[in-house]
Amino acid sequence: MIIALAGLTPLVLCLAAASASLLDQSARSFAKRSIAAATASFTLAVLVAAGVALGGPARSPLAGYGGIGMSIHVDALAAVMLALVSFVGIAVVRYSRNYLDGDPAHLRFTQLLLLTLASVETLIIAGNLTLLILAFVATSLALNKLLLFYGDRPAAQRAAAKKFVTSRVGDLCLVIASCLLYARFGTLEIADVLSAAKANGGAYASWSLTTAALLIVTTAILKSAQLPLHGWLLEVMETPTPVSALLHAGIINAGGFLVLRLADVMLLARPALEVLAVIGGATALIASLVMLTQTAVKVQLAWSTIAQMGFMLLQCGLGAFSSALLHILAHSLYKAHAFLSSGSIMDLARASWTPSPGGQPHPARLVLSIAAVIGLTLTVAWLFGVTPRTHPARIALGCVLLMGLVHLVANAIDERPNAFVISRAALLACGVAAVYFALQAVMEAILAKSVPVGSMVDGTVEIAIAVLVVISFGAVTVFQNQIMRKADTRFWVAAYVHLKNGLYLNTLSNRLVLALWPKPASHATTVHA
């Protein structure tokens, strides 16, 4: 029953998309049917999640031969992701009904929207690497059509070209990795591969497995828009706003999902995870700095997404797989909402009070506040049984999260200290930390049978990376304060200019794309045609 419901989830969306070609429907009529289909898909996803919670994981027989073919595998990881994608899908489909009302290509856009969602849902429930690869390709091709929705825009053409190239390289890496896994395990059935890796890990640790893991890491980096191949995500702003929100329905997160799905295999190749942690952490750091200098709301949100995907891959690289899924859930929900409500952000910003540069706390108080929130995070973590030795990523990300309250704490420690104000700030920080670690514990319990949980650390490399992350983002917090206090000095002006241009990484990427595609694509379709 669970498998039947899971298989119907993307099928409903595909049938709804096909109905536009079979029936003579207006765009508005089709939009209503699409909302109904998305709602049905979400209902099925909830039923799948309930079935997994009550009956455990389920898998279908293989439609293929020799361990290669198509099958469905649904466990807690797939159920959570399926519910997330279908829920965000409802919001995006409903929003696009009004957003594109009157657009000549409204019906085509909705079709592509449904097909993209169906491809992502198929990727999530894939039980065989063959089906997973096909779903990856289908998702990329459908998204490429959406990126070219306004095909006469040069930025949209560049975004589509860059996304196409990075996706094909990622797909090729995944195909080669699958071949290496098949040579090692004799099957591409994901459940069987994971069971064998878990049962005989030491026996399978070899150069071929390490190579496969490094290729999977490369695929994850390319799919999740990590530096330096992140530029296509910034130019997605040339597409309709619903596409930006749709990216957070399992598309930009697909790289992280791939690592989570093959987590037991990844643990057999620690160097690959360490590479993932370093690249993810570096991307999170650089993108966070660049984000501080952006003035366009949607571009700032895009840089934020790049940074958040870096955090998510950092957690995967440190073995905190359940934490990574929680990050995917939280980020997808709030960022999809942020993009869909971006039109009203400027009104909210104008109505909000913000301190002038002179109102920024003194650097000494800022450093004292950073030390205080780190100490608070470690204390609350200890109360939940979490230590730097057992869960370095969880503590590192907790410290980074609490640094969001540093300015509040610093302003509470005023030149004229007030016990009530300081206590209120401390209680708020304690509450945030407690909620964070409680949610981490809940997610770890949910995924206990799907991904490796608990202590994944067997050395000091992961701890060193986690410490470096905390120090780096403490420095970012101080940097943010200083760049506002000294905005008119030569050094800080130069730093601002370079960061505002994203350290010119995307510029170099654009030059390469223009060299390969010197003219606009002849097949680009415009909505005015």
Coordinates of C-alpha atoms in Angstrom, one line a residue:
M1 CA 0.0 0.0 0.0
I2 CA 2.8 2.4 0.9
I3 CA 4.5 1.8 -2.4
A4 CA 1.3 2.3 -4.4
L5 CA 0.7 5.6 -2.7
A6 CA 4.3 6.7 -3.3
G7 CA 4.1 5.8 -6.9
L8 CA 0.9 7.7 -7.4
T9 CA 2.4 10.9 -5.9
P10 CA 4.4 11.9 -9.0
L11 CA 1.9 10.2 -11.3
V12 CA -0.9 12.5 -10.3
L13 CA 1.2 15.5 -11.3
C14 CA 2.3 14.0 -14.6
L15 CA -1.4 13.2 -15.5
A16 CA -2.4 16.7 -14.6
A17 CA 0.4 18.1 -16.8
A18 CA -0.6 15.9 -19.7
S19 CA -4.3 16.8 -19.4
A20 CA -3.5 20.3 -20.7
S21 CA -2.6 18.8 -24.1
L22 CA -5.5 16.4 -24.2
L23 CA -8.2 18.7 -23.1
D24 CA -9.1 22.2 -24.5
Q25 CA -8.5 24.2 -21.3
S26 CA -7.9 27.8 -20.6
A27 CA -4.9 28.7 -18.5
R28 CA -7.0 29.6 -15.5
S29 CA -9.0 26.4 -15.7
F30 CA -5.8 24.4 -16.0
A31 CA -4.4 26.3 -13.0
K32 CA -7.3 25.2 -10.9
R33 CA -6.8 21.6 -11.9
S34 CA -3.1 21.9 -11.2
I35 CA -3.8 23.1 -7.7
A36 CA -6.1 20.2 -7.1
A37 CA -3.4 17.8 -8.5
A38 CA -0.8 19.3 -6.2
T39 CA -3.1 19.0 -3.2
A40 CA -3.8 15.4 -4.1
S41 CA -0.1 14.8 -4.3
F42 CA 0.5 16.3 -0.9
T43 CA -2.3 14.2 0.6
L44 CA -0.7 11.1 -0.8
A45 CA 2.6 12.1 0.6
V46 CA 1.1 12.6 4.0
L47 CA -0.4 9.1 3.8
V48 CA 3.0 7.7 2.7
A49 CA 4.6 9.3 5.8
A50 CA 1.9 7.9 8.1
G51 CA 2.4 4.5 6.5
V52 CA 6.1 4.6 7.0
A53 CA 5.7 5.8 10.6
L54 CA 3.3 2.9 11.4
G55 CA 4.7 0.1 9.2
G56 CA 8.3 0.9 8.6
P57 CA 10.2 1.2 5.3
A58 CA 8.8 -0.4 2.1
R59 CA 10.2 -1.3 -1.3
S60 CA 8.8 -2.5 -4.5
P61 CA 10.1 -5.4 -6.6
L62 CA 12.8 -4.5 -9.2
A63 CA 11.5 -4.0 -12.7
G64 CA 14.7 -4.9 -14.4
Y65 CA 17.5 -7.5 -14.5
G66 CA 20.7 -8.1 -12.6
G67 CA 20.2 -5.4 -10.0
I68 CA 19.7 -2.7 -12.7
G69 CA 16.3 -1.2 -13.4
M70 CA 13.5 0.7 -11.7
S71 CA 12.0 0.3 -8.2
I72 CA 10.6 2.3 -5.4
H73 CA 12.1 2.6 -1.9
V74 CA 10.3 4.6 0.8
D75 CA 11.7 5.1 4.2
A76 CA 11.7 7.9 6.8
L77 CA 14.1 10.0 4.7
A78 CA 12.0 9.7 1.5
A79 CA 8.8 10.2 3.4
V80 CA 10.0 13.5 5.0
M81 CA 11.4 14.8 1.7
L82 CA 8.3 13.8 -0.2
A83 CA 6.0 15.6 2.2
L84 CA 8.3 18.7 2.0
V85 CA 8.4 18.8 -1.8
S86 CA 4.7 18.3 -2.2
F87 CA 3.8 20.9 0.4
V88 CA 6.1 23.5 -1.2
G89 CA 4.6 22.5 -4.6
I90 CA 1.1 23.4 -3.5
A91 CA 2.3 26.9 -2.4
V92 CA 4.2 27.5 -5.7
V93 CA 1.4 26.2 -7.9
R94 CA -1.2 28.4 -6.1
Y95 CA 1.1 31.4 -6.2
S96 CA 1.8 31.0 -9.9
R97 CA -1.9 31.0 -10.7
N98 CA -2.2 34.6 -9.9
Y99 CA 1.3 35.7 -10.5
L100 CA 1.1 34.7 -14.2
D101 CA -2.5 35.4 -14.8
G102 CA -2.9 36.9 -18.2
D103 CA 0.6 35.8 -19.4
P104 CA 0.3 34.2 -22.9
A105 CA 2.5 31.3 -21.7
H106 CA 0.7 30.7 -18.4
L107 CA -0.5 27.3 -19.4
R108 CA 2.9 26.1 -20.6
F109 CA 4.5 27.4 -17.4
T110 CA 2.1 25.5 -15.2
Q111 CA 2.8 22.3 -17.2
L112 CA 6.5 22.6 -16.7
L113 CA 6.0 23.4 -13.1
L114 CA 4.0 20.1 -12.6
L115 CA 6.5 18.1 -14.6
T116 CA 9.4 19.5 -12.6
L117 CA 7.7 18.6 -9.3
A118 CA 6.9 15.1 -10.6
S119 CA 10.5 14.6 -11.5
V120 CA 11.7 15.6 -8.1
E121 CA 9.2 13.4 -6.3
T122 CA 10.4 10.5 -8.5
L123 CA 14.0 11.2 -7.5
I124 CA 13.0 11.0 -3.9
I125 CA 11.2 7.7 -4.0
A126 CA 13.7 6.0 -6.4
G127 CA 14.8 2.6 -5.1
N128 CA 17.4 2.0 -7.8
L129 CA 20.3 4.2 -8.9
T130 CA 19.1 3.8 -12.5
L131 CA 15.8 5.5 -11.8
L132 CA 17.5 8.1 -9.6
I133 CA 19.8 9.1 -12.4
L134 CA 16.9 9.3 -14.9
A135 CA 15.0 11.5 -12.4
F136 CA 18.0 13.7 -11.9
V137 CA 18.2 14.3 -15.7
A138 CA 14.4 14.8 -16.0
T139 CA 14.5 17.4 -13.2
S140 CA 17.3 19.3 -14.8
L141 CA 15.7 19.3 -18.3
A142 CA 12.4 20.5 -17.0
L143 CA 14.1 23.2 -14.9
N144 CA 16.1 24.3 -17.9
K145 CA 12.8 25.0 -19.8
L146 CA 11.7 27.1 -16.9
L147 CA 14.9 29.0 -16.8
L148 CA 14.4 29.9 -20.4
F149 CA 10.8 31.0 -19.9
Y150 CA 11.8 34.5 -20.8
G151 CA 14.2 33.2 -23.4
D152 CA 15.0 36.7 -24.9
R153 CA 16.8 37.7 -21.7
P154 CA 20.6 37.3 -22.0
A155 CA 21.0 36.6 -18.3
A156 CA 18.3 33.8 -18.5
Q157 CA 20.2 32.3 -21.4
R158 CA 23.5 32.3 -19.5
A159 CA 21.8 30.8 -16.4
A160 CA 20.3 28.0 -18.5
A161 CA 23.6 27.4 -20.3
K162 CA 25.6 27.2 -17.0
K163 CA 22.9 25.1 -15.3
F164 CA 22.9 22.7 -18.3
V165 CA 26.6 22.2 -18.3
T166 CA 27.0 21.8 -14.5
S167 CA 24.0 19.3 -14.5
R168 CA 25.4 17.2 -17.3
V169 CA 28.8 17.0 -15.6
G170 CA 27.1 16.1 -12.4
D171 CA 25.0 13.4 -14.1
L172 CA 28.2 12.0 -15.7
C173 CA 29.9 11.8 -12.3
L174 CA 26.9 10.0 -10.9
V175 CA 26.8 7.5 -13.7
I176 CA 30.5 6.7 -13.3
A177 CA 30.0 6.4 -9.5
S178 CA 27.0 4.0 -10.0
C179 CA 29.2 1.9 -12.3
L180 CA 31.9 1.6 -9.6
L181 CA 29.2 0.8 -7.0
Y182 CA 27.8 -1.9 -9.2
A183 CA 31.2 -3.4 -9.7
R184 CA 31.7 -3.5 -6.0
F185 CA 28.2 -4.6 -4.8
G186 CA 26.8 -6.3 -7.8
T187 CA 23.5 -4.3 -7.7
L188 CA 22.2 -0.8 -8.1
E189 CA 19.3 -1.4 -5.7
I190 CA 19.9 1.3 -3.1
A191 CA 18.6 -0.6 -0.1
D192 CA 20.8 -3.6 -1.0
V193 CA 23.9 -1.4 -1.5
L194 CA 23.3 0.4 1.8
S195 CA 22.8 -2.9 3.7
A196 CA 26.0 -4.4 2.3
A197 CA 28.0 -1.2 3.0
K198 CA 26.6 -1.2 6.6
A199 CA 27.3 -4.9 7.2
N200 CA 30.7 -5.2 5.6
G201 CA 32.1 -1.6 5.7
G202 CA 35.8 -2.5 6.4
A203 CA 35.9 -5.1 3.7
Y204 CA 34.6 -2.6 1.1
A205 CA 36.9 0.3 1.9
S206 CA 39.0 0.5 -1.3
W207 CA 40.2 3.0 -4.0
S208 CA 37.1 2.2 -6.2
L209 CA 34.7 3.0 -3.3
T210 CA 36.6 6.2 -2.4
T211 CA 36.6 7.3 -6.1
A212 CA 32.8 6.6 -6.2
A213 CA 32.3 8.7 -3.1
L214 CA 34.4 11.5 -4.5
L215 CA 32.3 11.5 -7.7
I216 CA 29.1 11.6 -5.6
V217 CA 30.5 14.5 -3.7
T218 CA 31.2 16.3 -7.0
T219 CA 27.6 15.6 -8.1
A220 CA 26.3 17.1 -4.8
I221 CA 28.5 20.2 -5.2
L222 CA 27.4 20.8 -8.7
K223 CA 23.7 20.2 -8.0
S224 CA 23.6 22.4 -4.9
A225 CA 25.3 25.5 -6.6
Q226 CA 28.5 25.5 -4.5
L227 CA 31.4 27.8 -5.3
P228 CA 32.8 28.4 -7.9
L229 CA 30.0 27.0 -10.1
H230 CA 27.2 28.8 -8.3
G231 CA 26.5 31.6 -10.9
W232 CA 23.5 30.0 -12.5
L233 CA 21.5 30.4 -9.3
L234 CA 22.1 34.1 -9.1
E235 CA 20.7 34.5 -12.6
V236 CA 17.6 32.5 -11.9
M237 CA 16.3 36.0 -10.9
E238 CA 15.6 36.5 -14.6
T239 CA 12.8 33.8 -14.4
P240 CA 9.4 34.3 -12.8
T241 CA 9.4 34.4 -9.0
P242 CA 7.7 31.0 -8.6
V243 CA 10.7 29.3 -10.2
S244 CA 13.0 30.7 -7.4
A245 CA 10.7 29.3 -4.8
L246 CA 10.4 26.0 -6.8
L247 CA 14.2 25.5 -6.5
H248 CA 13.7 24.9 -2.8
A249 CA 11.3 22.1 -3.4
G250 CA 14.0 19.5 -3.6
I251 CA 16.0 20.9 -6.6
I252 CA 18.7 22.9 -5.0
N253 CA 18.6 20.4 -2.1
A254 CA 19.1 17.4 -4.5
G255 CA 22.8 17.3 -3.9
G256 CA 22.3 17.0 -0.2
F257 CA 19.6 14.4 -0.6
L258 CA 21.9 12.3 -2.7
V259 CA 24.5 12.3 0.0
L260 CA 21.9 11.4 2.6
R261 CA 20.5 8.6 0.5
L262 CA 23.9 7.1 0.1
A263 CA 25.2 8.0 3.6
D264 CA 26.3 4.4 4.6
V265 CA 28.4 4.3 1.4
M266 CA 29.9 7.7 2.1
L267 CA 31.0 6.7 5.6
L268 CA 33.3 4.1 4.0
A269 CA 35.3 7.0 2.3
R270 CA 36.1 9.5 5.0
P271 CA 38.4 11.6 2.6
A272 CA 35.3 12.2 0.4
L273 CA 33.3 13.5 3.4
E274 CA 36.2 15.7 4.5
V275 CA 36.4 17.3 1.0
L276 CA 32.6 17.9 1.2
A277 CA 32.9 19.5 4.6
V278 CA 35.7 21.8 3.5
I279 CA 34.0 22.9 0.3
G280 CA 30.6 23.3 2.0
G281 CA 32.2 25.3 4.8
A282 CA 34.2 27.6 2.5
T283 CA 31.1 28.2 0.4
A284 CA 29.0 29.0 3.4
L285 CA 31.6 31.5 4.7
I286 CA 32.2 33.3 1.4
A287 CA 28.5 33.4 0.4
S288 CA 27.6 34.8 3.8
L289 CA 30.1 37.6 3.4
V290 CA 29.0 38.4 -0.1
M291 CA 25.3 38.4 1.0
L292 CA 26.0 41.2 3.5
T293 CA 26.8 43.6 0.6
Q294 CA 23.9 42.9 -1.7
T295 CA 21.2 45.5 -2.1
A296 CA 18.7 43.6 -4.4
V297 CA 16.4 41.5 -2.2
K298 CA 16.2 38.5 -4.5
V299 CA 19.9 38.5 -5.2
Q300 CA 20.6 38.6 -1.5
L301 CA 18.2 35.7 -1.0
A302 CA 20.1 33.7 -3.8
W303 CA 23.4 34.3 -2.0
S304 CA 21.7 33.2 1.2
T305 CA 20.6 30.0 -0.5
I306 CA 24.2 29.3 -1.7
A307 CA 25.4 29.8 1.9
Q308 CA 22.7 27.6 3.4
M309 CA 23.5 24.8 1.0
G310 CA 27.1 25.1 2.0
F311 CA 26.0 24.7 5.7
M312 CA 23.9 21.6 4.7
L313 CA 26.8 20.0 2.9
L314 CA 29.1 20.8 5.7
Q315 CA 26.9 18.9 8.1
C316 CA 26.9 16.0 5.7
G317 CA 30.6 16.1 5.5
L318 CA 30.9 16.0 9.2
G319 CA 28.6 13.0 9.4
A320 CA 25.6 14.9 10.9
F321 CA 23.1 13.4 8.5
S322 CA 20.0 13.9 10.5
S323 CA 21.1 17.6 11.2
A324 CA 21.5 18.1 7.4
L325 CA 17.9 16.9 6.7
L326 CA 16.6 19.2 9.4
H327 CA 18.5 22.0 7.8
I328 CA 16.9 21.1 4.4
L329 CA 13.4 21.2 5.9
A330 CA 13.9 24.5 7.7
H331 CA 15.6 26.3 4.8
S332 CA 13.2 25.1 2.2
L333 CA 10.2 26.3 4.0
Y334 CA 11.5 29.7 5.1
K335 CA 13.3 30.4 1.8
A336 CA 10.4 29.5 -0.4
H337 CA 8.2 31.8 1.6
A338 CA 10.9 34.5 1.4
F339 CA 10.9 34.4 -2.4
L340 CA 7.2 34.3 -2.7
S341 CA 6.8 37.3 -0.4
S342 CA 9.8 39.2 -1.7
G343 CA 7.6 41.8 -3.3
S344 CA 6.5 43.1 0.1
I345 CA 10.0 42.9 1.7
M346 CA 10.8 46.5 0.7
D347 CA 7.7 47.8 2.4
L348 CA 8.5 45.9 5.5
A349 CA 12.1 47.2 5.4
R350 CA 11.0 50.8 5.1
A351 CA 8.6 50.3 8.1
S352 CA 11.3 48.7 10.3
W353 CA 13.7 50.5 12.5
T354 CA 17.4 49.8 11.9
P355 CA 20.3 51.2 13.9
S356 CA 22.7 53.7 12.3
P357 CA 26.3 52.7 11.9
G358 CA 27.1 54.7 15.1
G359 CA 24.6 52.6 17.0
Q360 CA 26.6 49.4 16.4
P361 CA 28.1 47.9 19.6
H362 CA 31.8 48.4 20.4
P363 CA 34.0 45.6 19.1
A364 CA 35.0 44.6 22.6
R365 CA 31.4 44.1 23.7
L366 CA 30.8 42.2 20.4
V367 CA 33.6 39.8 21.1
L368 CA 32.4 39.3 24.7
S369 CA 28.9 38.5 23.3
I370 CA 30.3 36.0 20.8
A371 CA 32.2 34.2 23.6
A372 CA 29.0 34.3 25.7
V373 CA 26.7 32.7 23.0
I374 CA 29.4 30.0 22.3
G375 CA 29.6 29.2 26.0
L376 CA 25.8 29.1 26.2
T377 CA 25.6 26.8 23.2
L378 CA 28.1 24.4 24.7
T379 CA 26.2 24.4 28.0
V380 CA 22.8 23.7 26.5
A381 CA 24.3 21.1 24.2
W382 CA 25.8 19.3 27.3
L383 CA 22.3 19.3 28.9
F384 CA 21.1 17.4 25.8
G385 CA 24.0 15.0 25.9
V386 CA 25.7 16.5 22.9
T387 CA 29.5 17.1 23.1
P388 CA 32.1 18.4 20.6
R389 CA 33.6 14.9 20.4
T390 CA 30.3 13.2 19.5
H391 CA 28.5 15.8 17.5
P392 CA 30.9 18.5 16.2
A393 CA 28.7 19.7 13.4
R394 CA 25.6 20.0 15.5
I395 CA 27.5 22.2 18.0
A396 CA 29.2 24.2 15.3
L397 CA 25.9 25.0 13.6
G398 CA 24.3 25.8 16.9
C399 CA 27.0 28.3 17.6
V400 CA 26.5 29.9 14.2
L401 CA 22.8 30.1 14.8
L402 CA 23.2 31.7 18.2
M403 CA 25.6 34.3 16.6
G404 CA 22.4 35.7 15.0
L405 CA 21.6 37.0 18.5
V406 CA 25.0 38.5 19.1
H407 CA 24.0 42.1 18.4
L408 CA 21.0 41.7 20.7
V409 CA 23.2 40.4 23.5
A410 CA 25.9 43.0 22.9
N411 CA 23.3 45.8 23.0
A412 CA 22.0 44.3 26.3
I413 CA 25.4 44.6 27.8
D414 CA 25.3 48.4 27.6
E415 CA 27.5 50.9 29.3
R416 CA 24.8 51.2 31.9
P417 CA 23.9 47.5 32.5
N418 CA 20.4 46.7 33.4
A419 CA 19.7 43.3 35.0
F420 CA 16.3 43.0 33.4
V421 CA 17.5 43.6 29.9
I422 CA 20.5 41.3 30.3
S423 CA 18.3 38.5 31.8
R424 CA 15.7 38.9 29.0
A425 CA 18.4 38.6 26.3
A426 CA 20.0 35.6 28.0
L427 CA 16.7 33.8 28.4
L428 CA 15.9 34.4 24.7
A429 CA 19.3 32.9 23.7
C430 CA 18.7 29.9 26.0
G431 CA 15.3 29.3 24.5
V432 CA 16.6 29.4 20.9
A433 CA 19.4 27.0 21.8
A434 CA 17.0 24.6 23.6
V435 CA 14.6 24.5 20.7
Y436 CA 17.5 24.0 18.3
F437 CA 18.9 21.0 20.2
A438 CA 15.4 19.6 20.8
L439 CA 14.6 19.6 17.1
Q440 CA 17.9 17.9 16.4
A441 CA 17.1 15.1 18.8
V442 CA 13.6 14.7 17.3
M443 CA 15.0 14.5 13.7
E444 CA 17.6 12.0 14.8
A445 CA 14.9 9.8 16.3
I446 CA 12.8 10.0 13.1
L447 CA 15.7 9.0 10.9
A448 CA 17.2 6.3 13.2
K449 CA 16.4 3.5 10.6
S450 CA 17.2 5.6 7.4
V451 CA 20.5 7.2 7.9
P452 CA 23.5 6.7 10.2
V453 CA 22.9 8.7 13.4
G454 CA 24.8 9.3 16.7
S455 CA 28.5 9.7 16.8
M456 CA 30.0 9.6 13.3
V457 CA 33.5 10.9 14.3
D458 CA 36.5 8.7 14.5
G459 CA 39.3 11.3 14.5
T460 CA 40.2 14.9 15.0
V461 CA 39.7 16.2 11.5
E462 CA 36.0 16.7 11.8
I463 CA 36.4 18.5 15.2
A464 CA 39.1 20.7 13.7
I465 CA 36.8 21.7 10.8
A466 CA 34.0 22.4 13.3
V467 CA 36.2 24.6 15.4
L468 CA 37.4 26.5 12.3
V469 CA 33.7 27.1 11.3
V470 CA 32.9 28.6 14.6
I471 CA 36.0 30.9 14.6
S472 CA 35.3 31.9 11.0
F473 CA 31.7 32.9 11.6
G474 CA 32.7 34.7 14.8
A475 CA 35.1 36.7 12.6
V476 CA 32.2 37.3 10.0
T477 CA 30.1 38.8 12.9
V478 CA 32.9 41.2 13.8
F479 CA 33.5 42.0 10.2
Q480 CA 29.8 42.9 9.7
N481 CA 30.0 45.3 12.6
Q482 CA 33.3 46.9 11.4
I483 CA 32.2 47.4 7.8
M484 CA 29.3 49.4 9.1
R485 CA 31.3 51.4 11.6
K486 CA 34.2 52.2 9.1
A487 CA 32.3 52.3 5.8
D488 CA 34.2 55.4 4.7
T489 CA 37.8 54.1 5.1
R490 CA 39.8 52.9 2.1
F491 CA 40.3 49.3 3.2
W492 CA 36.6 48.7 4.0
V493 CA 35.4 50.4 0.8
A494 CA 37.6 48.1 -1.2
A495 CA 36.5 45.0 0.7
Y496 CA 32.8 46.1 0.2
V497 CA 33.3 46.5 -3.6
H498 CA 35.1 43.1 -4.0
L499 CA 32.5 41.3 -2.0
K500 CA 29.6 43.0 -3.7
N501 CA 30.9 41.6 -7.0
G502 CA 31.1 38.1 -5.5
L503 CA 34.9 38.1 -5.7
Y504 CA 34.4 38.1 -9.5
L505 CA 33.9 34.3 -9.6
N506 CA 30.6 34.6 -11.5
T507 CA 32.2 37.1 -13.9
L508 CA 34.9 34.6 -14.8
S509 CA 32.2 32.0 -15.3
N510 CA 30.2 34.3 -17.5
R511 CA 33.2 35.0 -19.7
L512 CA 33.7 31.2 -20.2
V513 CA 30.0 30.8 -21.1
L514 CA 30.1 33.7 -23.6
A515 CA 33.1 32.1 -25.2
L516 CA 31.3 28.8 -25.7
W517 CA 27.9 30.4 -26.5
P518 CA 28.8 33.7 -28.2
K519 CA 25.3 34.1 -29.7
P520 CA 21.9 33.8 -28.1
A521 CA 20.5 30.3 -28.5
S522 CA 18.5 30.1 -31.6
H523 CA 15.9 27.8 -30.0
A524 CA 15.2 30.2 -27.1
T525 CA 11.5 30.7 -26.7
T526 CA 10.0 34.0 -25.6
V527 CA 6.6 34.6 -24.1
H528 CA 6.0 37.3 -26.6
A529 CA 6.3 35.0 -29.6

